[in-house]
Short mmCIF file of C-alpha atoms in Angstrom, two decimals:
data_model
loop_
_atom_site.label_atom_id
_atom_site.label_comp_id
_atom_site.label_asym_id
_atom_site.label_seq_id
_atom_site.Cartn_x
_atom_site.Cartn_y
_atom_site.Cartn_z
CA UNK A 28 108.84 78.41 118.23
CA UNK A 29 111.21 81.11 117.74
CA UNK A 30 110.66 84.56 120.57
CA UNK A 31 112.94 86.83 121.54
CA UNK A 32 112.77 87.84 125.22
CA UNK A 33 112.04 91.67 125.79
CA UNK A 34 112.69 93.71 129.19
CA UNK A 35 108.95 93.21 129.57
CA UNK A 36 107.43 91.01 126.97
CA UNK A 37 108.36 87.79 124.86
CA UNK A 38 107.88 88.77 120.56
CA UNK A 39 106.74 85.42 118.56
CA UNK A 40 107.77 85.67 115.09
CA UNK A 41 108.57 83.59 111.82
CA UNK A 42 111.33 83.44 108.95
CA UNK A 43 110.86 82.08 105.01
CA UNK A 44 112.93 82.49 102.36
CA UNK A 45 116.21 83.86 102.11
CA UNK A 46 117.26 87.25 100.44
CA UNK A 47 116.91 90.76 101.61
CA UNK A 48 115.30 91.24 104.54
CA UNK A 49 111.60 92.10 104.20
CA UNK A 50 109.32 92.81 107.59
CA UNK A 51 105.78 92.14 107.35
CA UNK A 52 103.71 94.28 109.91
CA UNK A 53 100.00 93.07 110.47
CA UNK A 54 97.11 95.18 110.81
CA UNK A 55 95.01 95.88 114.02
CA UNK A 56 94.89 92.34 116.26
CA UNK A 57 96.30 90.81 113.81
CA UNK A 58 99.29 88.51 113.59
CA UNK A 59 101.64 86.35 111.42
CA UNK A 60 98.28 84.94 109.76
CA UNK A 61 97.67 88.49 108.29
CA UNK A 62 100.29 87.71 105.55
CA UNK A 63 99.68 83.86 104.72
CA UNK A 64 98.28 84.74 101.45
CA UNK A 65 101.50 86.74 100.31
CA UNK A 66 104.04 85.00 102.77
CA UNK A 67 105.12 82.30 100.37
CA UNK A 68 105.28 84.09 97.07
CA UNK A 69 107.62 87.13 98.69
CA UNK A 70 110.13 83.92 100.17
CA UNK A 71 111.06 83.63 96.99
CA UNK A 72 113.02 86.39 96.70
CA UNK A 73 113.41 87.79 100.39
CA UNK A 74 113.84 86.32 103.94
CA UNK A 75 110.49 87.36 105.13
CA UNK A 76 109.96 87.80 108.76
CA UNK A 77 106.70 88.19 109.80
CA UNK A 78 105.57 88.70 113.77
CA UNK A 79 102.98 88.43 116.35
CA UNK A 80 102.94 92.11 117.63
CA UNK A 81 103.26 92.71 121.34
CA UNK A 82 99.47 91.85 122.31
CA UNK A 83 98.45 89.41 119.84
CA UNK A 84 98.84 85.83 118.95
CA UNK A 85 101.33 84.01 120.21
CA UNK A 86 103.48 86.99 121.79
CA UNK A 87 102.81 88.47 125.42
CA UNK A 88 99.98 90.32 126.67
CA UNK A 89 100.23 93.96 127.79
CA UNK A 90 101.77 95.96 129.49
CA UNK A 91 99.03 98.27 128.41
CA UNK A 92 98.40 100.57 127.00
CA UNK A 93 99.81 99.94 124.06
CA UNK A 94 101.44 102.40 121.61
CA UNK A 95 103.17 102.54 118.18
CA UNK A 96 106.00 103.67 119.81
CA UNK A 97 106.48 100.80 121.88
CA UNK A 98 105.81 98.14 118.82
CA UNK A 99 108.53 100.59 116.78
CA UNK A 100 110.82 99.61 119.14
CA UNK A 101 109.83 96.23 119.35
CA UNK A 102 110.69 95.49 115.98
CA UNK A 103 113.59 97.55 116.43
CA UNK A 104 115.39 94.97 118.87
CA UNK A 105 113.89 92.03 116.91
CA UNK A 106 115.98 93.35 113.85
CA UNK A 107 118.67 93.64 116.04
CA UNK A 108 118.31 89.90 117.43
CA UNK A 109 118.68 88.77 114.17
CA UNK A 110 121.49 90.62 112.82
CA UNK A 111 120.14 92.65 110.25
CA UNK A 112 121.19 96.56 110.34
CA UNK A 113 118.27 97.71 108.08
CA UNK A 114 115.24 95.59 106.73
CA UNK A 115 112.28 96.52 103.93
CA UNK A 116 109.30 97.28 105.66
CA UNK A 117 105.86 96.43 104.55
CA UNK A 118 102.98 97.98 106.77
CA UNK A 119 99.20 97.36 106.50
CA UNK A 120 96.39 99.28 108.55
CA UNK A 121 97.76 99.73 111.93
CA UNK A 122 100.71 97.97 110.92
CA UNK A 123 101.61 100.69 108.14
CA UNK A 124 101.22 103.17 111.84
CA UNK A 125 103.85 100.40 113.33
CA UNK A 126 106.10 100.66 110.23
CA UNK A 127 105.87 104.45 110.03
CA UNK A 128 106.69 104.58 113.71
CA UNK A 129 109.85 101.94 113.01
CA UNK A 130 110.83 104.77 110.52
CA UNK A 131 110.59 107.58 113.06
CA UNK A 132 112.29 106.33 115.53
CA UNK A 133 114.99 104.19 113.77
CA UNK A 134 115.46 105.81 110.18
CA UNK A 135 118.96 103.87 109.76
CA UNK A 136 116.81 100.23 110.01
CA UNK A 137 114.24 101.24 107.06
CA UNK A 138 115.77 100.56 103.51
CA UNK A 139 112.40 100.96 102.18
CA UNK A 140 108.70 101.09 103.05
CA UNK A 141 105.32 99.80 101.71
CA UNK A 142 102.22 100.82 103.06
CA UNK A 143 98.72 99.86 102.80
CA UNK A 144 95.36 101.38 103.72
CA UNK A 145 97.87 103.50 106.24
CA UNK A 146 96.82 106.66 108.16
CA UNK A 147 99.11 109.30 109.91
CA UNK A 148 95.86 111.33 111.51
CA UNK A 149 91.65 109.86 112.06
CA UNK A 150 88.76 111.85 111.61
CA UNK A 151 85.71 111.57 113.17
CA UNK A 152 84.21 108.68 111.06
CA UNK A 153 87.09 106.66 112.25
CA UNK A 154 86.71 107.78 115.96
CA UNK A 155 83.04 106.63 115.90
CA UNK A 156 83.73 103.15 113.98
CA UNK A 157 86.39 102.71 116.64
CA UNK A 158 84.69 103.55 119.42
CA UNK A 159 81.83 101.06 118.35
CA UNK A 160 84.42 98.02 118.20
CA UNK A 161 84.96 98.65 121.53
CA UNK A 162 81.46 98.95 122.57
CA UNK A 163 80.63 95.45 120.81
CA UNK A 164 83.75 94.28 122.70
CA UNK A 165 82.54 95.18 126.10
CA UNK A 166 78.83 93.97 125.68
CA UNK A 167 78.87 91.13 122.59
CA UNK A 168 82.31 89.87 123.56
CA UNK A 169 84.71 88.94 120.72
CA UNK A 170 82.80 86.66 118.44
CA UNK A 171 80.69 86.66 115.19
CA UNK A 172 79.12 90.07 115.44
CA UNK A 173 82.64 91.30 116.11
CA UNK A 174 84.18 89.42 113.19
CA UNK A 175 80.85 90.50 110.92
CA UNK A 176 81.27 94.35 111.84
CA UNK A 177 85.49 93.96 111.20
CA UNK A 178 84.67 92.00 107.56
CA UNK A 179 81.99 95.18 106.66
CA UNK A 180 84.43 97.71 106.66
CA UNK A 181 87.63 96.26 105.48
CA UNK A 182 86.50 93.91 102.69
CA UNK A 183 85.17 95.16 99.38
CA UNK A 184 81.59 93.52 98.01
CA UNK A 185 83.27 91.91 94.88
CA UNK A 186 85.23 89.74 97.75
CA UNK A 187 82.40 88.48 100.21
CA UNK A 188 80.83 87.31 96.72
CA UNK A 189 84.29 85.15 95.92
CA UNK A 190 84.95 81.59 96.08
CA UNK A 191 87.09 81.28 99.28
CA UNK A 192 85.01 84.07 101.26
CA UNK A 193 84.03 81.45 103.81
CA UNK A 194 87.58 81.15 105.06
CA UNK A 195 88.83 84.45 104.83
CA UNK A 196 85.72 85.00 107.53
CA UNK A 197 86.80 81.79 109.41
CA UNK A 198 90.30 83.31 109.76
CA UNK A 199 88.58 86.22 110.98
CA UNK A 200 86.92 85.01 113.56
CA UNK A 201 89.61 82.95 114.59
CA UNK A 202 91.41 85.91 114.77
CA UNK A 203 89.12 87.89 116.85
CA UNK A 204 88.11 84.79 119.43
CA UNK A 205 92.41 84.90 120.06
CA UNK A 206 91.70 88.74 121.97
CA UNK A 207 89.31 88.89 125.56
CA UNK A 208 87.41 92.29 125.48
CA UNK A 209 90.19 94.03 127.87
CA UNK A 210 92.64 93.23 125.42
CA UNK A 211 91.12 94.73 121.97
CA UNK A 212 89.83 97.17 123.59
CA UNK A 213 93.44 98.08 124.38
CA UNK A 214 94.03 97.95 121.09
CA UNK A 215 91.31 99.83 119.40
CA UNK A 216 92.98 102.53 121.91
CA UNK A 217 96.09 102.87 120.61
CA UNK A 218 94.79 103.38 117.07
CA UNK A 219 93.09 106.31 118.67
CA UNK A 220 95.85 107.37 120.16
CA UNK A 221 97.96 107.58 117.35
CA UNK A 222 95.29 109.41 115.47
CA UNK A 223 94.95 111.97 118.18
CA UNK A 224 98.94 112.53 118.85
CA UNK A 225 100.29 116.50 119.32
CA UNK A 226 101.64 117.43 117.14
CA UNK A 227 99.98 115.76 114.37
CA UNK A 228 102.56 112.60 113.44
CA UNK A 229 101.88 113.98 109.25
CA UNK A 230 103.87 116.82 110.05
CA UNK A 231 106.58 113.96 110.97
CA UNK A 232 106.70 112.79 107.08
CA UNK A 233 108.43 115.02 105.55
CA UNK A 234 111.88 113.73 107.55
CA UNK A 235 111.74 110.41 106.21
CA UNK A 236 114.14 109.95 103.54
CA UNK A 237 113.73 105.88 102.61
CA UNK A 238 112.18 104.86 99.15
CA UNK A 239 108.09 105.16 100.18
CA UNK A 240 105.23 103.24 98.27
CA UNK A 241 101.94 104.26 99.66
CA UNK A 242 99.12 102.10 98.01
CA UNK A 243 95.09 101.56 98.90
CA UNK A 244 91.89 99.96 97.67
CA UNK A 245 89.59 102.52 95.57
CA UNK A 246 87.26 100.73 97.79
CA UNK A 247 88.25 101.17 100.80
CA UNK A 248 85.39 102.19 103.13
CA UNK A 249 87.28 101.59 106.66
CA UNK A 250 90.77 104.03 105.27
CA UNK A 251 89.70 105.61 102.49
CA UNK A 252 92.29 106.62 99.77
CA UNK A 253 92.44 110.39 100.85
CA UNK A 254 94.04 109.58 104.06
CA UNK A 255 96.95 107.14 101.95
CA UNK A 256 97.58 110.15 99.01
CA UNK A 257 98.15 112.77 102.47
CA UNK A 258 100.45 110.56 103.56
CA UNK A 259 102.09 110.30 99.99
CA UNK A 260 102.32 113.80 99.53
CA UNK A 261 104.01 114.56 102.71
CA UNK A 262 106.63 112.26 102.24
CA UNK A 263 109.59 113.55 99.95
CA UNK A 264 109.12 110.82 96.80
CA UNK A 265 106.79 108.91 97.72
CA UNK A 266 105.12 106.78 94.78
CA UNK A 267 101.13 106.47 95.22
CA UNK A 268 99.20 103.34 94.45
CA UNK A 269 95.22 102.67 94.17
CA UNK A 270 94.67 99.24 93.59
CA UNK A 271 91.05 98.86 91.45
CA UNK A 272 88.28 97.10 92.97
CA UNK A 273 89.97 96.78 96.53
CA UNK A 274 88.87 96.85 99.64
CA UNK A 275 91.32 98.02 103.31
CA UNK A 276 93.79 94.81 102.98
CA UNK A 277 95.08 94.29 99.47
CA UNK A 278 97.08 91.36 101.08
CA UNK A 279 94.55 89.47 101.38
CA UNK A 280 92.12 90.87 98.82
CA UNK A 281 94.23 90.98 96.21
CA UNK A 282 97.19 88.91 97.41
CA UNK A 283 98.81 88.29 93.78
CA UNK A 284 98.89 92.06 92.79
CA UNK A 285 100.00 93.24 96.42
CA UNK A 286 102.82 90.41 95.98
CA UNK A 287 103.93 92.37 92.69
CA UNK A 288 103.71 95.29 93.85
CA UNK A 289 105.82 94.21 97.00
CA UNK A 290 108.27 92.40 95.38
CA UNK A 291 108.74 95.10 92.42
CA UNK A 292 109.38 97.73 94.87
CA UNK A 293 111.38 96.33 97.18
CA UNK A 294 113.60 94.86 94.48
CA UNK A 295 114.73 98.77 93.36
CA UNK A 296 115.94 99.31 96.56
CA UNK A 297 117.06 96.59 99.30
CA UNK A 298 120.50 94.69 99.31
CA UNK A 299 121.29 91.60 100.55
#
């Protein structure tokens, strides 16, 4: 089981493939499971390393609270562990705040970035929908009604009609039963916290200077698109993305075309 020790944590993560390096940052309380559906398909041209943030899975537990800033530089000394200088960087949800933050902090490790369903500021739709995940937390504990609320908001209808619905919600719930209250609750307050942070981390954008996709689901009901094209138009270049008939996590929504569009992107830019 591959870790690398941190001054105050232990990081779990996982390597396929071999190629140009491409880092696969899960969404919020989610882990190296996020990316199954994609994982395999991106090995064949990259060395994909995907991870089990600081908090979730498989890696340690607190200190709290925890911050984007913190996982930035998590991923910044796993890079560093295993000897790559600069890595593609693939973001979803919270993870695109995690890659954005890697970005900030670390320009010279980003070759390139994809993000998806990713948000540099929250209004107050998002506040509330947060604040009620931690509310179920604290009194309904972290089981189905948890796991029904997350699937609502990120998955489109067309996809809780599919074939294979059943265990996309099974690896939901097995995803939410991994957190106690205490600890998504932690979570769901860093999201906020990024969302809320002075000055405003959009005004940040227009330093970075790596190769940008920004992409979203036209149906995303969780993110909506407006908050992934502000994010596009503040960074210099950027190239914007709406993916038809998607929901929050094209990764797992629409694994095949978020492979492409992965693969295609990365392709113009990384080296070996």
């Amino acid at each position: 089981m591959p870790t690398i020790a941190l001054d105050d944590a232990v990081l779990y993560y996982e390597l396929d493939g071999e190629g140009p390096p491409l880092l696969l940052l899960p969404g919020l309380g989610r882990g190296t499971s996020y990316y199954d559906l994609v994982a395999k398909p991106l090995s064949r041209k990259f060395r994909v390393i995907r991870v089990d943030p600081r908090g979730i899975g498989r890696s340690s537990r607190g200190p709290v609270p925890y911050s984007v800033e913190r996982w930035a530089s998590d991923y910044s000394l796993l890079l560093e562990h295993l000897n790559i200088p600069a890595a593609n960087v693939v973001g979803s949800s919270h993870g695109a705040s995690m890659a954005m933050g890697l970005v900030d902090a670390n320009p010279e490790k980003v070759q390139s970035l994809v993000l998806f369903g990713a948000f540099a500021e929250i209004d107050r739709f998002i506040e509330l929908n947060v604040g009620l995940r931690m509310t179920l937390a604290r009194k309904l504990g972290m089981g189905e009604e948890m796991r029904d609320f997350i699937a609502l908001w990120t998955f489109g209808h067309a996809l809780l009609e599919r074939p294979g619905a059943d265990r996309l919600l099974q690896a939901g719930l097995d995803a939410v039963r991994e957190h106690t209250p205490e600890n998504y609750i932690a979570l769901c307050q860093s999201m906020l916290d990024w969302g809320h942070r002075q000055p405003p981390f959009i005004e940040r954008l227009a330093l970075f200077k790596c190769p940008t996709l920004v992409a979203c689901g036209d149906s995303d009901y969780w993110i909506p698109s407006q908050f992934s094209k502000r994010i596009a138009e503040h960074i210099p270049g950027a190239r914007y993305v709406e993916l038809q008939g998607c929901g929050h996590v094209p990764v797992r929504e629409q694994p095949q075309v978020a492979a492409e569009l992965i693969a295609n992107f990365v392709s113009e830019f990384s080296q070996g």
